[in-house]
């Protein structure tokens, strides 16, 4: 008997089983039944939901632990499908290694910060360290974690280009060999071992649910990076399909997203804020609309990741580090350090020399406008939005776990997404896109008991996502207040 059928059969019996929890007096908000926001109850047995009652008068099973939901709103646990767990916001890898105690304190809090805002599932799109992810999974409190394994990068392309050449192929060991660059690839790496098929096979063997690729010519001082050809991408697509993996591609430009869409991508990992030769257009060009129509028609998952740009803009926002939520999500010593000149080191990467804060803000307005226009058009066509934050997108302190998601939801709302679109993007859409819908994404018997109790309805106001009361991960409840940083 399948586990779903087995669990569903359990609630036919009247007596409660040992370890059952009855969450009652809650308004059920589940994305597959948004037309039925009714007062009801949920029965949990160990890690799973075994019964859902949309009936305010349903009797509590005998022997079950009863939790009164106070008339609040019970939703599935939220899913952030674009995180990078191994990075410390505001710190380079060298700084994190030098300030190990501070980094250690951050990592101890990091999974709790995701839970603080209701993210009970996260997907790491570039799992640089299996050992590290396993350590996070061993922590007493953490979201469920899925990942794309080691990113499948093109030799000497983005993002491997940011690692020193002498260590590049060790740090980004799952790469695609490019014969045209044979003189730039150490001789110990053999072409036959670094084909698209071999790279995807390594990801599959690592237990991943997706494979991450990139189409990025670069930015800043690196603008002519090598990228894979359509033929190579086609080999990746075929291998990912055979392995049953979701194909995710980084690309924030019109050129990159055109390439990925034409190549059969499943998920676009960013919004489009670079329009290339069309950058100066004030209205959304027809050429871009035609591409966006293909994205909608083919049901391609779309992660706007608006907080990438807003996270950079935090360095020219004098009030950002005084945001009250940061004191609940960051260790005190780390927050204090970020407010020092040393802690603001990354601002030099955001602003050009002698550029004023106002000039930086003005310079970001055009890409933000372009991004909002793309998102608004996709929202008008009810695209397959996937909620992902790219936390942290770079060594910026503007991408703090948990809070980054809440800010992203506000950005999406302001860009034109409905509250229903946001809710589905963070639940059922993500679950389906990464093939984990049998476990998460809705409130149904057989699913994992990953749940969030909010004081307000996420279908009435985006601020509801900051009214979390209790979070359940695999049936284990945790009060939000206990997830905040303690001195």
CSV table of C-alpha atoms in Angstrom, one decimal:
chain,number,residue,atom,x,y,z
A,1,UNK,CA,0.0,0.0,0.0
A,2,UNK,CA,1.4,3.4,-0.9
A,3,UNK,CA,2.2,5.7,2.0
A,4,UNK,CA,-0.5,8.3,0.9
A,5,UNK,CA,-3.2,5.7,0.9
A,6,UNK,CA,-2.0,4.3,4.2
A,7,UNK,CA,-2.0,7.6,5.9
A,8,UNK,CA,-5.4,8.6,4.4
A,9,UNK,CA,-6.9,5.3,5.7
A,10,UNK,CA,-5.8,6.1,9.3
A,11,UNK,CA,-8.4,8.9,9.8
A,12,UNK,CA,-11.3,6.5,9.1
A,13,UNK,CA,-10.8,5.0,12.5
A,14,UNK,CA,-12.3,7.0,15.4
A,15,UNK,CA,-9.7,6.4,18.1
A,16,UNK,CA,-6.6,8.7,18.1
A,17,UNK,CA,-3.3,7.0,17.7
A,18,UNK,CA,-0.4,7.8,20.0
A,19,UNK,CA,1.4,10.9,18.9
A,20,UNK,CA,-1.5,12.5,17.2
A,21,UNK,CA,-2.1,16.3,17.3
A,22,UNK,CA,-5.4,18.0,16.5
A,23,UNK,CA,-5.1,21.6,15.3
A,24,UNK,CA,-8.5,23.0,15.5
A,25,UNK,CA,-10.4,26.3,15.3
A,26,UNK,CA,-8.4,27.5,12.3
A,27,UNK,CA,-9.3,29.0,8.9
A,28,UNK,CA,-7.8,26.6,6.3
A,29,UNK,CA,-6.0,28.4,3.5
A,30,UNK,CA,-4.7,25.8,1.0
A,31,UNK,CA,-3.8,26.7,-2.6
A,32,UNK,CA,-5.8,23.9,-4.3
A,33,UNK,CA,-9.0,25.0,-2.5
A,34,UNK,CA,-8.9,28.8,-2.3
A,35,UNK,CA,-12.6,28.9,-2.9
A,36,UNK,CA,-13.1,27.2,0.4
A,37,UNK,CA,-11.5,29.3,3.2
A,38,UNK,CA,-13.4,27.7,6.0
A,39,UNK,CA,-13.0,27.1,9.7
A,40,UNK,CA,-11.8,23.6,10.3
A,41,UNK,CA,-9.2,21.2,11.8
A,42,UNK,CA,-6.1,19.2,10.8
A,43,UNK,CA,-5.0,15.9,12.4
A,44,UNK,CA,-1.3,15.2,12.5
A,45,UNK,CA,0.2,11.7,13.1
A,46,UNK,CA,3.9,11.9,13.7
A,47,UNK,CA,5.3,13.8,10.6
A,48,UNK,CA,2.2,13.7,8.3
A,49,UNK,CA,-1.2,15.1,7.9
A,50,UNK,CA,-3.7,12.3,8.2
A,51,UNK,CA,-7.0,14.2,8.2
A,52,UNK,CA,-8.4,17.5,7.1
A,53,UNK,CA,-11.8,18.7,8.3
A,54,UNK,CA,-13.5,21.7,6.7
A,55,UNK,CA,-16.1,21.5,9.4
A,56,UNK,CA,-16.1,23.8,12.5
A,57,UNK,CA,-18.0,21.2,14.5
A,58,UNK,CA,-15.7,18.2,13.9
A,59,UNK,CA,-15.0,16.4,17.2
A,60,UNK,CA,-11.5,16.1,18.5
A,61,UNK,CA,-10.2,12.6,18.2
A,62,UNK,CA,-10.0,10.8,21.6
A,63,UNK,CA,-6.5,11.0,23.0
A,64,UNK,CA,-5.1,13.5,20.5
A,65,UNK,CA,-3.2,16.6,21.7
A,66,UNK,CA,-5.5,19.5,21.0
A,67,UNK,CA,-4.2,22.9,19.8
A,68,UNK,CA,-6.6,25.8,19.6
A,69,UNK,CA,-5.7,27.9,16.6
A,70,UNK,CA,-7.7,30.9,18.0
A,71,UNK,CA,-9.4,31.4,14.7
A,72,UNK,CA,-6.1,32.2,12.9
A,73,UNK,CA,-5.2,31.2,9.4
A,74,UNK,CA,-3.5,27.8,8.8
A,75,UNK,CA,-1.5,27.6,5.5
A,76,UNK,CA,0.9,25.1,4.1
A,77,UNK,CA,4.5,25.9,5.0
A,78,UNK,CA,6.1,28.4,2.6
A,79,UNK,CA,8.8,27.4,0.1
A,80,UNK,CA,11.7,29.5,-1.0
A,81,UNK,CA,13.1,27.9,-4.1
A,82,UNK,CA,16.2,30.0,-4.5
A,83,UNK,CA,18.6,30.1,-1.6
A,84,UNK,CA,22.3,29.7,-1.0
A,85,UNK,CA,22.8,28.4,2.5
A,86,UNK,CA,26.6,28.3,2.6
A,87,UNK,CA,27.1,32.1,2.2
A,88,UNK,CA,27.0,34.7,5.0
A,89,UNK,CA,25.2,37.9,4.0
A,90,UNK,CA,27.6,40.9,4.2
A,91,UNK,CA,30.7,38.8,4.4
A,92,UNK,CA,33.1,37.4,1.8
A,93,UNK,CA,34.2,33.8,2.2
A,94,UNK,CA,37.5,35.0,3.4
A,95,UNK,CA,36.0,37.3,6.0
A,96,UNK,CA,33.7,34.4,7.2
A,97,UNK,CA,36.8,32.2,7.6
A,98,UNK,CA,38.6,34.9,9.5
A,99,UNK,CA,35.7,35.7,11.8
A,100,UNK,CA,34.7,32.2,12.5
A,101,UNK,CA,32.8,32.8,15.8
A,102,UNK,CA,30.6,35.4,14.1
A,103,UNK,CA,30.0,33.2,11.2
A,104,UNK,CA,29.2,30.2,13.5
A,105,UNK,CA,26.7,32.3,15.4
A,106,UNK,CA,25.1,33.3,12.1
A,107,UNK,CA,24.8,29.8,10.8
A,108,UNK,CA,23.3,28.7,14.1
A,109,UNK,CA,20.5,31.2,13.7
A,110,UNK,CA,20.1,31.0,9.9
A,111,UNK,CA,17.7,28.1,9.6
A,112,UNK,CA,15.6,29.6,12.4
A,113,UNK,CA,15.4,32.9,10.5
A,114,UNK,CA,13.8,31.1,7.6
A,115,UNK,CA,11.3,29.4,9.9
A,116,UNK,CA,10.6,32.8,11.6
A,117,UNK,CA,8.9,33.9,8.4
A,118,UNK,CA,7.2,30.6,7.8
A,119,UNK,CA,9.6,29.0,5.3
A,120,UNK,CA,9.5,25.4,6.1
A,121,UNK,CA,11.1,24.3,2.9
A,122,UNK,CA,14.1,25.8,1.0
A,123,UNK,CA,15.8,24.8,-2.2
A,124,UNK,CA,19.5,25.5,-2.4
A,125,UNK,CA,20.3,26.0,-6.1
A,126,UNK,CA,24.0,25.7,-5.8
A,127,UNK,CA,24.9,23.2,-3.0
A,128,UNK,CA,28.6,24.0,-2.7
A,129,UNK,CA,29.1,21.7,0.2
A,130,UNK,CA,27.1,18.5,0.9
A,131,UNK,CA,28.8,18.3,4.3
A,132,UNK,CA,27.5,21.7,5.2
A,133,UNK,CA,23.9,21.0,4.1
A,134,UNK,CA,24.0,17.8,6.1
A,135,UNK,CA,25.1,19.8,9.2
A,136,UNK,CA,22.2,22.1,8.8
A,137,UNK,CA,19.8,19.2,8.5
A,138,UNK,CA,21.2,17.8,11.7
A,139,UNK,CA,20.3,21.0,13.6
A,140,UNK,CA,17.4,20.7,16.1
A,141,UNK,CA,15.3,23.3,14.1
A,142,UNK,CA,15.6,23.8,10.4
A,143,UNK,CA,13.4,23.9,7.2
A,144,UNK,CA,13.3,20.9,5.0
A,145,UNK,CA,16.1,21.3,2.5
A,146,UNK,CA,16.3,20.2,-1.2
A,147,UNK,CA,19.0,21.2,-3.6
A,148,UNK,CA,20.4,21.2,-7.1
A,149,UNK,CA,23.7,19.7,-6.1
A,150,UNK,CA,26.9,21.2,-7.4
A,151,UNK,CA,26.1,23.8,-10.1
A,152,UNK,CA,26.8,22.6,-13.7
A,153,UNK,CA,29.1,25.4,-15.0
A,154,UNK,CA,30.7,26.0,-18.3
A,155,UNK,CA,34.5,25.9,-18.2
A,156,UNK,CA,35.9,29.3,-17.0
A,157,UNK,CA,32.4,30.8,-17.3
A,158,UNK,CA,30.1,32.3,-14.7
A,159,UNK,CA,30.3,31.8,-11.7
A,160,UNK,CA,33.5,29.8,-11.7
A,161,UNK,CA,35.3,32.9,-13.2
A,162,UNK,CA,35.2,34.5,-9.7
A,163,UNK,CA,37.4,31.8,-8.3
A,164,UNK,CA,41.2,32.1,-8.8
A,165,UNK,CA,42.4,30.1,-11.9
A,166,UNK,CA,44.6,27.9,-9.7
A,167,UNK,CA,41.6,26.7,-7.6
A,168,UNK,CA,38.7,27.2,-10.1
A,169,UNK,CA,38.3,23.6,-11.2
A,170,UNK,CA,38.5,22.4,-7.6
A,171,UNK,CA,35.9,24.8,-6.3
A,172,UNK,CA,33.6,24.3,-9.3
A,173,UNK,CA,34.4,20.7,-10.0
A,174,UNK,CA,31.2,19.9,-11.9
A,175,UNK,CA,32.0,21.7,-15.1
A,176,UNK,CA,31.5,21.2,-18.8
A,177,UNK,CA,34.7,20.8,-20.8
A,178,UNK,CA,35.1,23.2,-23.6
A,179,UNK,CA,37.6,22.0,-26.3
A,180,UNK,CA,38.2,25.5,-27.5
A,181,UNK,CA,39.6,26.3,-24.0
A,182,UNK,CA,41.9,23.2,-23.7
A,183,UNK,CA,44.9,25.5,-23.0
A,184,UNK,CA,43.0,27.0,-20.0
A,185,UNK,CA,41.9,23.8,-18.4
A,186,UNK,CA,44.4,21.7,-16.3
A,187,UNK,CA,45.5,18.6,-18.2
A,188,UNK,CA,44.4,16.3,-15.4
A,189,UNK,CA,40.8,16.9,-16.4
A,190,UNK,CA,39.8,14.7,-19.4
A,191,UNK,CA,37.1,15.9,-21.8
A,192,UNK,CA,35.3,12.6,-21.7
A,193,UNK,CA,34.8,13.0,-17.9
A,194,UNK,CA,33.2,16.4,-18.2
A,195,UNK,CA,30.4,16.1,-20.7
A,196,UNK,CA,26.9,17.5,-20.0
A,197,UNK,CA,25.7,13.9,-19.5
A,198,UNK,CA,28.4,13.2,-16.9
A,199,UNK,CA,27.8,16.5,-15.1
A,200,UNK,CA,24.0,15.8,-14.8
A,201,UNK,CA,24.8,12.3,-13.7
A,202,UNK,CA,26.9,13.6,-10.8
A,203,UNK,CA,24.1,15.9,-9.7
A,204,UNK,CA,21.6,13.0,-9.8
A,205,UNK,CA,24.0,10.7,-7.9
A,206,UNK,CA,24.2,13.4,-5.2
A,207,UNK,CA,20.5,13.2,-4.5
A,208,UNK,CA,19.5,16.5,-6.0
A,209,UNK,CA,16.1,17.4,-7.3
A,210,UNK,CA,17.3,19.9,-10.0
A,211,UNK,CA,20.3,20.9,-12.0
A,212,UNK,CA,21.5,24.5,-12.1
A,213,UNK,CA,23.1,26.0,-15.2
A,214,UNK,CA,24.0,29.6,-16.2
A,215,UNK,CA,23.9,31.9,-19.2
A,216,UNK,CA,25.8,34.9,-18.2
A,217,UNK,CA,28.4,36.9,-20.1
A,218,UNK,CA,29.3,38.7,-16.9
A,219,UNK,CA,29.3,42.2,-15.4
A,220,UNK,CA,31.6,44.6,-13.7
A,221,UNK,CA,35.2,43.8,-14.7
A,222,UNK,CA,34.1,40.5,-16.3
A,223,UNK,CA,31.9,41.0,-19.3
A,224,UNK,CA,33.1,38.5,-21.9
A,225,UNK,CA,32.8,35.2,-20.2
A,226,UNK,CA,32.3,32.0,-22.2
A,227,UNK,CA,28.8,30.6,-22.4
A,228,UNK,CA,27.5,27.2,-23.6
A,229,UNK,CA,26.2,26.8,-27.1
A,230,UNK,CA,22.6,25.8,-27.9
A,231,UNK,CA,23.9,22.4,-28.8
A,232,UNK,CA,25.6,21.9,-25.4
A,233,UNK,CA,22.5,23.2,-23.6
A,234,UNK,CA,20.5,20.7,-25.6
A,235,UNK,CA,22.6,17.9,-24.2
A,236,UNK,CA,22.1,19.2,-20.7
A,237,UNK,CA,18.3,19.4,-21.4
A,238,UNK,CA,18.2,15.8,-22.6
A,239,UNK,CA,20.3,14.5,-19.7
A,240,UNK,CA,18.1,16.4,-17.1
A,241,UNK,CA,15.0,14.9,-18.7
A,242,UNK,CA,16.4,11.4,-18.6
A,243,UNK,CA,17.5,11.9,-14.9
A,244,UNK,CA,14.1,13.4,-13.9
A,245,UNK,CA,15.7,16.6,-12.7
A,246,UNK,CA,14.3,20.1,-13.0
A,247,UNK,CA,16.5,22.2,-15.3
A,248,UNK,CA,17.1,25.6,-13.8
A,249,UNK,CA,19.0,28.4,-15.6
A,250,UNK,CA,20.5,31.6,-14.2
A,251,UNK,CA,19.8,34.5,-16.6
A,252,UNK,CA,18.7,38.0,-16.0
A,253,UNK,CA,18.9,39.4,-19.5
A,254,UNK,CA,16.6,39.3,-22.6
A,255,UNK,CA,19.4,37.4,-24.4
A,256,UNK,CA,19.9,34.9,-21.6
A,257,UNK,CA,16.2,34.2,-21.1
A,258,UNK,CA,15.7,33.9,-24.9
A,259,UNK,CA,18.5,31.3,-25.0
A,260,UNK,CA,17.1,29.3,-22.1
A,261,UNK,CA,13.5,29.4,-23.3
A,262,UNK,CA,14.5,28.2,-26.8
A,263,UNK,CA,16.5,25.5,-25.2
A,264,UNK,CA,13.6,24.1,-23.1
A,265,UNK,CA,14.4,25.4,-19.6
A,266,UNK,CA,12.0,24.4,-16.8
A,267,UNK,CA,12.8,27.3,-14.4
A,268,UNK,CA,14.3,30.7,-15.0
A,269,UNK,CA,16.1,31.7,-11.9
A,270,UNK,CA,15.8,35.5,-12.2
A,271,UNK,CA,13.7,38.3,-13.4
A,272,UNK,CA,14.7,40.2,-16.5
A,273,UNK,CA,16.3,43.6,-15.7
A,274,UNK,CA,18.7,43.7,-18.6
A,275,UNK,CA,17.1,44.3,-22.0
A,276,UNK,CA,20.3,44.8,-24.0
A,277,UNK,CA,19.8,47.0,-27.0
A,278,UNK,CA,16.3,47.7,-25.8
A,279,UNK,CA,17.3,49.1,-22.4
A,280,UNK,CA,16.3,52.6,-23.2
A,281,UNK,CA,12.7,51.7,-24.2
A,282,UNK,CA,10.3,53.3,-21.8
A,283,UNK,CA,7.5,50.8,-22.5
A,284,UNK,CA,7.8,47.0,-22.6
A,285,UNK,CA,9.0,46.2,-26.2
A,286,UNK,CA,7.0,43.8,-28.4
A,287,UNK,CA,10.1,41.6,-28.8
A,288,UNK,CA,10.2,41.0,-25.0
A,289,UNK,CA,6.4,40.5,-24.8
A,290,UNK,CA,6.7,37.8,-27.4
A,291,UNK,CA,9.3,36.0,-25.3
A,292,UNK,CA,7.2,36.4,-22.1
A,293,UNK,CA,4.2,34.9,-24.0
A,294,UNK,CA,6.3,31.8,-24.7
A,295,UNK,CA,7.2,31.6,-21.0
A,296,UNK,CA,3.5,31.7,-20.1
A,297,UNK,CA,2.4,29.3,-22.8
A,298,UNK,CA,5.0,26.7,-22.0
A,299,UNK,CA,4.3,27.0,-18.2
A,300,UNK,CA,8.0,27.8,-17.5
A,301,UNK,CA,8.6,28.5,-13.8
A,302,UNK,CA,9.6,32.2,-13.3
A,303,UNK,CA,11.5,33.5,-10.2
A,304,UNK,CA,11.4,37.3,-10.3
A,305,UNK,CA,14.1,37.6,-7.5
A,306,UNK,CA,13.4,41.3,-7.2
A,307,UNK,CA,15.4,41.4,-3.9
A,308,UNK,CA,18.6,40.9,-5.9
A,309,UNK,CA,18.6,44.6,-6.9
A,310,UNK,CA,16.9,45.9,-3.7
A,311,UNK,CA,19.4,43.9,-1.7
A,312,UNK,CA,22.2,45.9,-3.4
A,313,UNK,CA,20.4,49.1,-2.9
A,314,UNK,CA,20.4,48.5,0.9
A,315,UNK,CA,24.0,49.9,0.9
A,316,UNK,CA,22.7,53.3,0.0
A,317,UNK,CA,19.7,53.2,2.3
A,318,UNK,CA,20.8,54.7,5.6
A,319,UNK,CA,17.9,53.2,7.6
A,320,UNK,CA,18.2,49.6,6.3
A,321,UNK,CA,20.5,48.3,9.1
A,322,UNK,CA,18.1,49.8,11.7
A,323,UNK,CA,15.2,47.7,10.4
A,324,UNK,CA,13.7,46.2,13.6
A,325,UNK,CA,13.5,42.7,12.2
A,326,UNK,CA,17.3,42.5,11.8
A,327,UNK,CA,17.8,42.5,15.6
A,328,UNK,CA,15.6,39.4,15.7
A,329,UNK,CA,17.4,37.6,12.9
A,330,UNK,CA,21.1,38.4,13.2
A,331,UNK,CA,23.4,37.8,16.2
A,332,UNK,CA,24.1,41.1,18.0
A,333,UNK,CA,27.8,41.1,17.3
A,334,UNK,CA,27.2,40.5,13.6
A,335,UNK,CA,24.7,43.3,13.3
A,336,UNK,CA,27.0,45.7,15.2
A,337,UNK,CA,29.9,44.7,12.8
A,338,UNK,CA,27.8,45.3,9.7
A,339,UNK,CA,27.3,48.9,10.9
A,340,UNK,CA,31.0,49.6,10.9
A,341,UNK,CA,33.1,50.8,8.0
A,342,UNK,CA,34.6,47.3,7.7
A,343,UNK,CA,31.2,45.8,7.7
A,344,UNK,CA,30.2,48.1,4.8
A,345,UNK,CA,33.1,46.8,2.6
A,346,UNK,CA,30.8,45.6,-0.2
A,347,UNK,CA,29.5,49.1,-0.8
A,348,UNK,CA,32.6,49.6,-2.9
A,349,UNK,CA,31.3,46.9,-5.3
A,350,UNK,CA,27.9,48.5,-5.4
A,351,UNK,CA,29.0,52.1,-6.0
A,352,UNK,CA,31.6,53.4,-8.3
A,353,UNK,CA,34.4,55.6,-6.9
A,354,UNK,CA,33.2,59.0,-5.7
A,355,UNK,CA,29.6,58.1,-6.6
A,356,UNK,CA,27.1,59.6,-4.2
A,357,UNK,CA,24.4,57.4,-2.5
A,358,UNK,CA,21.7,59.4,-4.4
A,359,UNK,CA,23.5,58.7,-7.7
A,360,UNK,CA,23.6,55.0,-6.9
A,361,UNK,CA,19.9,55.0,-6.1
A,362,UNK,CA,19.1,56.8,-9.4
A,363,UNK,CA,21.3,54.4,-11.3
A,364,UNK,CA,19.3,51.5,-10.0
A,365,UNK,CA,15.9,52.9,-11.0
A,366,UNK,CA,16.1,51.9,-14.7
A,367,UNK,CA,16.8,48.2,-14.1
A,368,UNK,CA,14.2,48.1,-11.3
A,369,UNK,CA,11.7,49.7,-13.7
A,370,UNK,CA,12.5,47.2,-16.4
A,371,UNK,CA,12.1,44.3,-14.0
A,372,UNK,CA,8.8,45.6,-12.7
A,373,UNK,CA,7.5,46.0,-16.2
A,374,UNK,CA,8.4,42.4,-17.0
A,375,UNK,CA,6.8,41.1,-13.8
A,376,UNK,CA,3.6,43.1,-14.3
A,377,UNK,CA,3.2,41.7,-17.8
A,378,UNK,CA,3.7,38.2,-16.6
A,379,UNK,CA,1.3,38.8,-13.7
A,380,UNK,CA,-1.4,40.0,-16.2
A,381,UNK,CA,-1.1,36.7,-18.0
A,382,UNK,CA,-1.0,34.6,-14.8
A,383,UNK,CA,2.4,33.2,-15.5
A,384,UNK,CA,3.8,30.2,-13.5
A,385,UNK,CA,5.5,32.3,-10.8
A,386,UNK,CA,7.8,30.6,-8.4
A,387,UNK,CA,8.8,32.2,-5.2
A,388,UNK,CA,12.5,32.4,-4.8
A,389,UNK,CA,14.7,35.1,-3.2
A,390,UNK,CA,18.3,34.3,-4.1
A,391,UNK,CA,19.3,34.6,-0.5
A,392,UNK,CA,22.0,35.9,-0.5
A,393,UNK,CA,22.5,36.9,-4.1
A,394,UNK,CA,25.9,38.3,-3.4
A,395,UNK,CA,27.9,39.2,-0.3
A,396,UNK,CA,25.3,41.8,0.5
A,397,UNK,CA,23.7,42.4,3.9
A,398,UNK,CA,20.5,43.3,2.0
A,399,UNK,CA,19.6,39.6,1.7
A,400,UNK,CA,18.9,38.3,5.2
A,401,UNK,CA,17.2,34.9,5.4
A,402,UNK,CA,13.5,35.1,6.2
A,403,UNK,CA,13.3,38.9,6.0
A,404,UNK,CA,14.4,38.7,2.4
A,405,UNK,CA,11.4,36.6,1.6
A,406,UNK,CA,9.0,39.0,3.3
A,407,UNK,CA,10.5,42.0,1.4
A,408,UNK,CA,10.3,40.0,-1.9
A,409,UNK,CA,6.6,39.5,-1.3
A,410,UNK,CA,6.1,43.2,-0.9
A,411,UNK,CA,8.1,43.8,-4.1
A,412,UNK,CA,6.0,41.3,-6.0
A,413,UNK,CA,2.8,42.9,-4.7
A,414,UNK,CA,3.9,46.3,-5.7
A,415,UNK,CA,4.9,45.0,-9.2
A,416,UNK,CA,1.4,43.7,-9.8
A,417,UNK,CA,1.1,40.2,-8.5
A,418,UNK,CA,-2.2,39.4,-6.8
A,419,UNK,CA,-2.1,38.0,-3.3
A,420,UNK,CA,-3.4,34.7,-4.7
A,421,UNK,CA,-0.5,34.6,-7.2
A,422,UNK,CA,2.1,35.3,-4.4
A,423,UNK,CA,0.5,32.6,-2.2
A,424,UNK,CA,0.5,30.0,-4.9
A,425,UNK,CA,4.1,30.9,-6.0
A,426,UNK,CA,5.3,30.2,-2.4
A,427,UNK,CA,3.4,26.9,-2.0
A,428,UNK,CA,1.9,24.7,-4.8
A,429,UNK,CA,3.7,26.3,-7.8
A,430,UNK,CA,7.2,25.7,-6.2
A,431,UNK,CA,6.2,22.2,-5.1
A,432,UNK,CA,5.2,21.2,-8.6
A,433,UNK,CA,8.1,22.8,-10.3
A,434,UNK,CA,10.6,20.9,-8.2
A,435,UNK,CA,8.6,17.7,-8.1
A,436,UNK,CA,8.1,17.6,-4.3
A,437,UNK,CA,4.3,18.1,-4.5
A,438,UNK,CA,3.7,14.6,-3.0
A,439,UNK,CA,5.1,16.0,0.3
A,440,UNK,CA,4.5,19.7,0.5
A,441,UNK,CA,2.6,22.6,-1.0
A,442,UNK,CA,-0.9,22.0,0.2
A,443,UNK,CA,-2.8,21.0,3.3
A,444,UNK,CA,-4.0,17.4,2.4
A,445,UNK,CA,-3.9,14.0,4.0
A,446,UNK,CA,-0.6,12.2,3.2
A,447,UNK,CA,1.5,15.4,3.0
A,448,UNK,CA,4.2,16.3,5.5
A,449,UNK,CA,2.8,18.4,8.4
A,450,UNK,CA,4.7,21.5,7.3
A,451,UNK,CA,2.3,24.2,8.3
A,452,UNK,CA,2.1,27.9,9.3
A,453,UNK,CA,-0.4,29.6,11.6
A,454,UNK,CA,-0.8,33.3,10.7
A,455,UNK,CA,-2.9,35.8,12.6
A,456,UNK,CA,-4.1,37.4,9.4
A,457,UNK,CA,-5.0,36.1,6.0
A,458,UNK,CA,-2.3,36.1,3.3
A,459,UNK,CA,-5.2,36.5,0.8
A,460,UNK,CA,-6.2,39.9,2.4
A,461,UNK,CA,-2.9,41.7,2.9
A,462,UNK,CA,0.8,40.9,2.1
A,463,UNK,CA,1.6,42.0,5.7
A,464,UNK,CA,0.0,38.8,6.9
A,465,UNK,CA,3.3,37.1,6.2
A,466,UNK,CA,4.7,39.0,9.2
A,467,UNK,CA,2.0,37.8,11.5
A,468,UNK,CA,3.3,34.2,11.9
A,469,UNK,CA,2.2,32.7,15.2
A,470,UNK,CA,3.4,29.1,15.0
A,471,UNK,CA,5.4,27.0,12.5
A,472,UNK,CA,5.2,23.2,12.2
A,473,UNK,CA,8.0,21.2,10.4
A,474,UNK,CA,7.2,17.6,10.0
A,475,UNK,CA,4.6,17.8,12.8
A,476,UNK,CA,6.8,19.6,15.3
A,477,UNK,CA,5.4,23.0,16.4
A,478,UNK,CA,7.6,26.0,17.2
A,479,UNK,CA,6.3,29.3,18.4
A,480,UNK,CA,7.6,32.2,16.3
A,481,UNK,CA,8.8,34.2,19.3
A,482,UNK,CA,11.2,31.3,20.2
A,483,UNK,CA,12.8,31.4,16.8
A,484,UNK,CA,14.2,34.9,17.2
A,485,UNK,CA,17.8,35.7,18.2
A,486,UNK,CA,18.5,35.5,21.9
A,487,UNK,CA,21.3,37.4,23.6
